[in-house]
Coordinates of C-alpha atoms and ligand atoms in Angstrom, one line a residue:
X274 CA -50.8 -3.4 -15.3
X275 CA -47.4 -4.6 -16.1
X276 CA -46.4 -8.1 -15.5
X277 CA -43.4 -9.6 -14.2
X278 CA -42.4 -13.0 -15.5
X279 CA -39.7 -15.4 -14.0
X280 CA -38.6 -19.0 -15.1
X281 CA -39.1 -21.3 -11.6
X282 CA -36.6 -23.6 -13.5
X283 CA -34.4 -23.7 -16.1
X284 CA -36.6 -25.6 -18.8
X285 CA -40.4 -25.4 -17.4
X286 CA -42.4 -23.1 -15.3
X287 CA -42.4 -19.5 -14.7
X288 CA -44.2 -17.6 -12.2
X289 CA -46.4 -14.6 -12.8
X290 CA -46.3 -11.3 -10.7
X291 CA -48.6 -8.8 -11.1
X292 CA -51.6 -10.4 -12.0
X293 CA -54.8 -9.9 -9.9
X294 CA -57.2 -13.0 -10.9
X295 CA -60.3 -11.4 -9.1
X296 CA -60.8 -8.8 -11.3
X297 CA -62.4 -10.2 -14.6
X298 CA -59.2 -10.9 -16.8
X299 CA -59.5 -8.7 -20.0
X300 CA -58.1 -10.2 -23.6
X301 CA -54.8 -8.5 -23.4
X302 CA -53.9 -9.8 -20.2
X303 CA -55.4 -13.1 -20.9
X304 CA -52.9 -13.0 -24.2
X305 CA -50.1 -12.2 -22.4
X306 CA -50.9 -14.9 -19.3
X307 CA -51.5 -17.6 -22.0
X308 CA -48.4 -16.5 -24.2
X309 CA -46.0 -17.2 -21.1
X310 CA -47.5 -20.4 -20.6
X311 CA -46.6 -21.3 -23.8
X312 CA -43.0 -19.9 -23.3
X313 CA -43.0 -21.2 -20.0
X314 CA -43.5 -25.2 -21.4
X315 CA -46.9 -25.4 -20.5
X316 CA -46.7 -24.7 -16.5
X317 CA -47.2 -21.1 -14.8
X318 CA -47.9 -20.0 -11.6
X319 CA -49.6 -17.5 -10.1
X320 CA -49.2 -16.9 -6.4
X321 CA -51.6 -14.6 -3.9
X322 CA -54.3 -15.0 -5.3
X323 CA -57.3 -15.0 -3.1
X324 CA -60.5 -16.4 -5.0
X325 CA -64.0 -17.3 -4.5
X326 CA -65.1 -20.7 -6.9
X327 CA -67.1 -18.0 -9.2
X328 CA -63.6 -16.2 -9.8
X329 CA -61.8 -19.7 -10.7
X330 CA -64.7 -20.8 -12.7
X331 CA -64.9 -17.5 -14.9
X332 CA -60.9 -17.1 -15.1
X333 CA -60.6 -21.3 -16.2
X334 CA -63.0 -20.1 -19.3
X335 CA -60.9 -18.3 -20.2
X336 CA -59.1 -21.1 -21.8
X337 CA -62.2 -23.0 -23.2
X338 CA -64.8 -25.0 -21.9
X339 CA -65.0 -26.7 -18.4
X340 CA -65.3 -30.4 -17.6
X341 CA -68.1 -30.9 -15.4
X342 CA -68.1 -33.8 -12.5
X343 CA -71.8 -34.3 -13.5
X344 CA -70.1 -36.2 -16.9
X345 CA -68.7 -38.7 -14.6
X346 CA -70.5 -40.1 -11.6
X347 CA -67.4 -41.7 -10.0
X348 CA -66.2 -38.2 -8.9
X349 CA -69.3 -36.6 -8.7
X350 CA -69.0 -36.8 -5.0
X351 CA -65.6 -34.8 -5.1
X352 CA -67.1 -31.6 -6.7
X353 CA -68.1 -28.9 -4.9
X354 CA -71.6 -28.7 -4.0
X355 CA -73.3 -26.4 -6.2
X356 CA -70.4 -25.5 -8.7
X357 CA -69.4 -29.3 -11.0
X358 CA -66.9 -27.5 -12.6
X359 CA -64.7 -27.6 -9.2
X360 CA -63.3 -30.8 -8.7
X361 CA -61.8 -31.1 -5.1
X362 CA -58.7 -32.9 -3.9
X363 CA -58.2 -33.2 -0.6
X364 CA -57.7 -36.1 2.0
X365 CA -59.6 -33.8 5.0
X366 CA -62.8 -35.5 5.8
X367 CA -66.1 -33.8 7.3
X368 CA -68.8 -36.0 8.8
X369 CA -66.8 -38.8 8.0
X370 CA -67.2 -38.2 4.1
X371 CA -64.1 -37.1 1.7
X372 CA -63.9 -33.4 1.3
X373 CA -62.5 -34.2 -1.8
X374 CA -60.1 -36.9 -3.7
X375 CA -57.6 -37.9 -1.6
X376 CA -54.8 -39.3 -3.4
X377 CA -55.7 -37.6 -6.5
X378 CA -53.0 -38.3 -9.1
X379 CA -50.3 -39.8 -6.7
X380 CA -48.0 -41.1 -9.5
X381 CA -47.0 -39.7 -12.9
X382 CA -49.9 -39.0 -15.2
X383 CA -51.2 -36.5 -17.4
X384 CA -55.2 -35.5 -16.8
X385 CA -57.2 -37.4 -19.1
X386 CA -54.9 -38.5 -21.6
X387 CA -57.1 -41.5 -22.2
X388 CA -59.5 -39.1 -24.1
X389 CA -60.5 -38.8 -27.3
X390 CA -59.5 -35.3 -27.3
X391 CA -57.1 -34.8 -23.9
X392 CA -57.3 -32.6 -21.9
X393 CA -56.0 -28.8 -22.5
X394 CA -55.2 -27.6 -19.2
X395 CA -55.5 -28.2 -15.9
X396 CA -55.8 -25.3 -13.0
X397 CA -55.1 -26.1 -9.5
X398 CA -56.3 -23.7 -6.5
X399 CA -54.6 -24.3 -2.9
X400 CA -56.4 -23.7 -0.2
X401 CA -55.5 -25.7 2.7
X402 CA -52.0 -26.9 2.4
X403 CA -49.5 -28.4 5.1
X404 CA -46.6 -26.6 6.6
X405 CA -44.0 -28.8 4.6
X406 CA -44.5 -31.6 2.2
X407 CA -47.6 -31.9 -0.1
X408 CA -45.3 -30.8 -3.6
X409 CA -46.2 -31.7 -7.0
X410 CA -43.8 -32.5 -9.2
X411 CA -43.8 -31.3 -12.9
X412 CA -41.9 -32.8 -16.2
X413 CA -41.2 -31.3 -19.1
X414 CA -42.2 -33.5 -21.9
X415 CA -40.4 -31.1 -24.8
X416 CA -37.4 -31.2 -23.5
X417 CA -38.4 -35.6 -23.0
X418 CA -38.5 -35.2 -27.2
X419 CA -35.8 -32.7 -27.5
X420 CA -33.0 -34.8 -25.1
X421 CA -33.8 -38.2 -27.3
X422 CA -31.0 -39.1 -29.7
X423 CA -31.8 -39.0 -33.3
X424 CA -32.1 -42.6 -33.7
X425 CA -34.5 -42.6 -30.8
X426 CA -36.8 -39.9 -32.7
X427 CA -36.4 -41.8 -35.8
X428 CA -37.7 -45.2 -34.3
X429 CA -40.8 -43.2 -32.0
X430 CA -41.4 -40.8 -34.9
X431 CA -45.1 -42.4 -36.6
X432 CA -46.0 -44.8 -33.4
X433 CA -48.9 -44.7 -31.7
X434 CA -50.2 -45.5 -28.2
X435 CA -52.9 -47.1 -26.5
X436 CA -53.5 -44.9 -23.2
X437 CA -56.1 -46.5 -21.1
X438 CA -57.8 -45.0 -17.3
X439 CA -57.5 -49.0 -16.3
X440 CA -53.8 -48.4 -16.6
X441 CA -53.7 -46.8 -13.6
X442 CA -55.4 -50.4 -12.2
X443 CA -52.3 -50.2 -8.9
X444 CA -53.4 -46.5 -8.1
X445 CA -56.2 -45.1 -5.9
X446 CA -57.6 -43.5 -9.1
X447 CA -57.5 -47.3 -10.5
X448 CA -59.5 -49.0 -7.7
X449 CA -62.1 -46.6 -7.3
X450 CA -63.1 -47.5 -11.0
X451 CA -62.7 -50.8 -10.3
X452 CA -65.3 -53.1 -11.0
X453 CA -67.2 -49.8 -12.3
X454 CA -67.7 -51.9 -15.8
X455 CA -67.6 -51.8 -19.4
X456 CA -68.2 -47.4 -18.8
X457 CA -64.4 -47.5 -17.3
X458 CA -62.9 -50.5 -19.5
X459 CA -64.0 -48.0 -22.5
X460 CA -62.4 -45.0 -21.6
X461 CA -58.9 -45.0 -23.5
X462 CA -57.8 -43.2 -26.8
X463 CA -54.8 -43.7 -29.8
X464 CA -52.5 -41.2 -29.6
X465 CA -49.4 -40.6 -31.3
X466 CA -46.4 -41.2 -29.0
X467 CA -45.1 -37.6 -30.4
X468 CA -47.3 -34.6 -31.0
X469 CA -46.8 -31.3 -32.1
X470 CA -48.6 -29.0 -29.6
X471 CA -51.3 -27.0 -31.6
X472 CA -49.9 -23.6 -29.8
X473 CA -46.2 -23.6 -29.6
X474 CA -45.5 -25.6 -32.5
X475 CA -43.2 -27.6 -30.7
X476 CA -43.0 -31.5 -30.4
X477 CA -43.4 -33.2 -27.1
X478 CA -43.1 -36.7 -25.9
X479 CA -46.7 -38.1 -25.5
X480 CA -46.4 -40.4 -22.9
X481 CA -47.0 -40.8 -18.6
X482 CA -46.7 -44.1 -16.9
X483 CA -50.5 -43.6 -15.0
X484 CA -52.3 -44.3 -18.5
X485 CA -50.0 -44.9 -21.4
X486 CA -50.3 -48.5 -21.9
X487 CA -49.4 -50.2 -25.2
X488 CA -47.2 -49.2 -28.0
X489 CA -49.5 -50.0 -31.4
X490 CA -47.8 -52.8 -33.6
X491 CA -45.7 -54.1 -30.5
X492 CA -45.5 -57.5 -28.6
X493 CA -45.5 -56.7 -24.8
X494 CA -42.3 -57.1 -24.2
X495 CA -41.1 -54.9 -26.7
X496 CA -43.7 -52.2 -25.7
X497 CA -42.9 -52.7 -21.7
X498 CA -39.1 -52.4 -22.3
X499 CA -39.9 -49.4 -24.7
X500 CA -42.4 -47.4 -22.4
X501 CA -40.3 -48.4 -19.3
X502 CA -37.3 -46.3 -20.6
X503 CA -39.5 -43.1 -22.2
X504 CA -41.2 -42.9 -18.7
X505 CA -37.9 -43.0 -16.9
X506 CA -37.0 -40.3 -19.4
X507 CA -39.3 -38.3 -19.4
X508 CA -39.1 -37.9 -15.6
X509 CA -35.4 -37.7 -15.2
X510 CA -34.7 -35.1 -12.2
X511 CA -33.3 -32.4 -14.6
X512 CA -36.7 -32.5 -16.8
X513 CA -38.4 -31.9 -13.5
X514 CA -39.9 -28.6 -11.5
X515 CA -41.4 -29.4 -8.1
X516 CA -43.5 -26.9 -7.0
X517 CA -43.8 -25.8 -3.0
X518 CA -47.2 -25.0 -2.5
X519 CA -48.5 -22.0 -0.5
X520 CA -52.1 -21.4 0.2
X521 CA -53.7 -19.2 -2.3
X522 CA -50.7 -20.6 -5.8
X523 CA -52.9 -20.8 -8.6
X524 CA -51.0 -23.5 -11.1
X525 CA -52.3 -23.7 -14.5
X526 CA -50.6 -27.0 -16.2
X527 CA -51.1 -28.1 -19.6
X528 CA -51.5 -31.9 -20.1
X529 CA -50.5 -32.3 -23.7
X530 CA -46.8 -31.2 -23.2
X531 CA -46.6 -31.9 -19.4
X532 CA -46.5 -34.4 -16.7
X533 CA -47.5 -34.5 -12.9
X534 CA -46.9 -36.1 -9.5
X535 CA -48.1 -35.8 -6.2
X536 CA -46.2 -36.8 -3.4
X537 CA -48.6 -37.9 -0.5
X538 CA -46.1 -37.5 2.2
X539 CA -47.9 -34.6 4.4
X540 CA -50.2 -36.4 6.1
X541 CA -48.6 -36.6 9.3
X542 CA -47.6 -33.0 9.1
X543 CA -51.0 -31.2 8.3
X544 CA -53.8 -31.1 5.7
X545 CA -54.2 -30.2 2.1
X546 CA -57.5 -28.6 0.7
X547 CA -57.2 -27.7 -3.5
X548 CA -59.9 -26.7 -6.0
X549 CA -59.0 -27.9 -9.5
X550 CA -60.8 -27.1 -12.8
X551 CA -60.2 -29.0 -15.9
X552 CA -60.2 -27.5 -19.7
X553 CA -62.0 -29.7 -22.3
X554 CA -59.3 -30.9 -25.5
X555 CA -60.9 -29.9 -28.5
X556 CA -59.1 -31.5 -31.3
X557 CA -57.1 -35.1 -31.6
X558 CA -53.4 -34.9 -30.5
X559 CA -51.3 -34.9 -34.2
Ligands
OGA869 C1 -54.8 -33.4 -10.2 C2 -53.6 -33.8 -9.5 C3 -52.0 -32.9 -8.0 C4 -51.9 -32.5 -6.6 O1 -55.6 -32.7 -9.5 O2 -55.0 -33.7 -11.4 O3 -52.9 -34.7 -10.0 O4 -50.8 -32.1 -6.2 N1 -53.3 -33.2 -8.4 O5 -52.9 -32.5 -5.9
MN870 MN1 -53.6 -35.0 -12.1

């Protein structure tokens, strides 16, 4: 089966045609779907794709081992019944409980970058989604590193940062952990505020305004002033994809080279239904 593979911008995301995700994906189309994510900056998107939790499950594997909701019991009440690995994001309701997390990741973040070991990938499954309205936006955070003068790399070049899930304290994601206790307050990791991504080879500007919090070695105001200009950066329009959702895209986004935003303006329009699966890190960012 020969794929078809076409840039969505001109710096990240490419959309694959030809792929069929229900049959069980062999390794030389897994190599080939995982090289143009690569190529494509770490966002690729696979449209028509019609799949039971089972198929999203087994194809998420593929790209190393799945988070569970069962780890965390603040969001244990947005997987799907019966499958842990499906976290669901959604503002429908049923009985008057969620049908998944509505609100989910309403401002710029990167999934679980307050890990140890972030977060590889992230694969979303739309289901449900509104007649207009309901994108996610996408930035590019090589080209954040790459557009940075060379005194800029010189001065970001050996820092590290504090990113922290309290961070995102003024979000929804923040005040449901609120008050959750010393479990939350402890979630947050050192990274280095560039990495070199462990498949491309590449550097990428570690940063997203949701958990990033402090700038090692630097008073508060120099860190704020600091971080406030790399987030701005790093989510300048022309670093940015926004993707249109249609029901049955499949959007596999890496969170070590990529940022994401989603803009909760549909409700008045319609509703949004998504599956997402989450692929463990499994080394330190370097
Ligand atoms: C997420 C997230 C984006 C969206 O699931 O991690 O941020 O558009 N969702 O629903
Ligand atoms: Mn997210």
């Amino acid at each position: 089966m020969g794929l078809t593979i076409q840039t969505v911008s001109p710096h990240i995301g490419a959309e694959v045609i030809g792929a069929d995700l229900q049959q069980p994906v062999g390794d030389n189309l897994f190599r080939e779907l995982h090289q143009a994510w690569v190529d494509a900056d770490g966002l690729l998107i696979i449209r028509d794709q019609v799949l039971k939790p089972e198929q999203q499950i087994a194809f998420s594997r593929r790209f190393g081992e799945l988070a569970s909701a069962a780890e965390n019991p603040v969001i244990e009440k947005y997987s799907l019944p019966g499958h842990p690995e499906i976290f669901r994001v959604s503002n429908k309701k049923k009985d008057d409980e969620p049908l998944g997390r509505e609100d989910a990741g309403t401002y710029w973040h990167a999934d679980g970058t307050w890990q140890t070991f972030p977060s590889k990938a992230s694969i979303l499954y739309a289901i449900e989604i509104p007649r207009v309205g309901g994108n996610t936006m996408f930035a590019d955070l090589y080209q954040a590193w790459e557009t940075l003068s060379p005194t800029m790399k010189r001065l970001l070049e050996g820092l590290q940062a504090v990113h922290a899930m309290a961070n995102a304290g003024d979000t929804s994601y923040g005040r449901e952990f609120a008050g959750k206790g010393d479990a939350v307050a402890a979630k947050s990791a050192t990274h280095p505020l560039v990495i070199t991504h462990p498949d491309s080879g590449r550097k990428a500007l570690f940063v997203n305004r949701g958990y990033t919090a402090h700038i090692v070695g630097m008073t508060k105001a120099e860190s704020d002033a600091l971080l406030g200009f790399l987030f701005q950066h790093s989510t300048a329009p022309e670093l940015v994809y926004r993707h249109s959702w249609r029901a049955h895209d499949l959007v596999i986004w890496d969170n070590r080279c990529t940022a994401h935003y989603a803009i909760p303006d549909y409700k008045a329009v319609g509703d949004r239904y998504l599956h997402r699966t989450s692929v463990k890190g499994d080394r330190p960012m370097q």
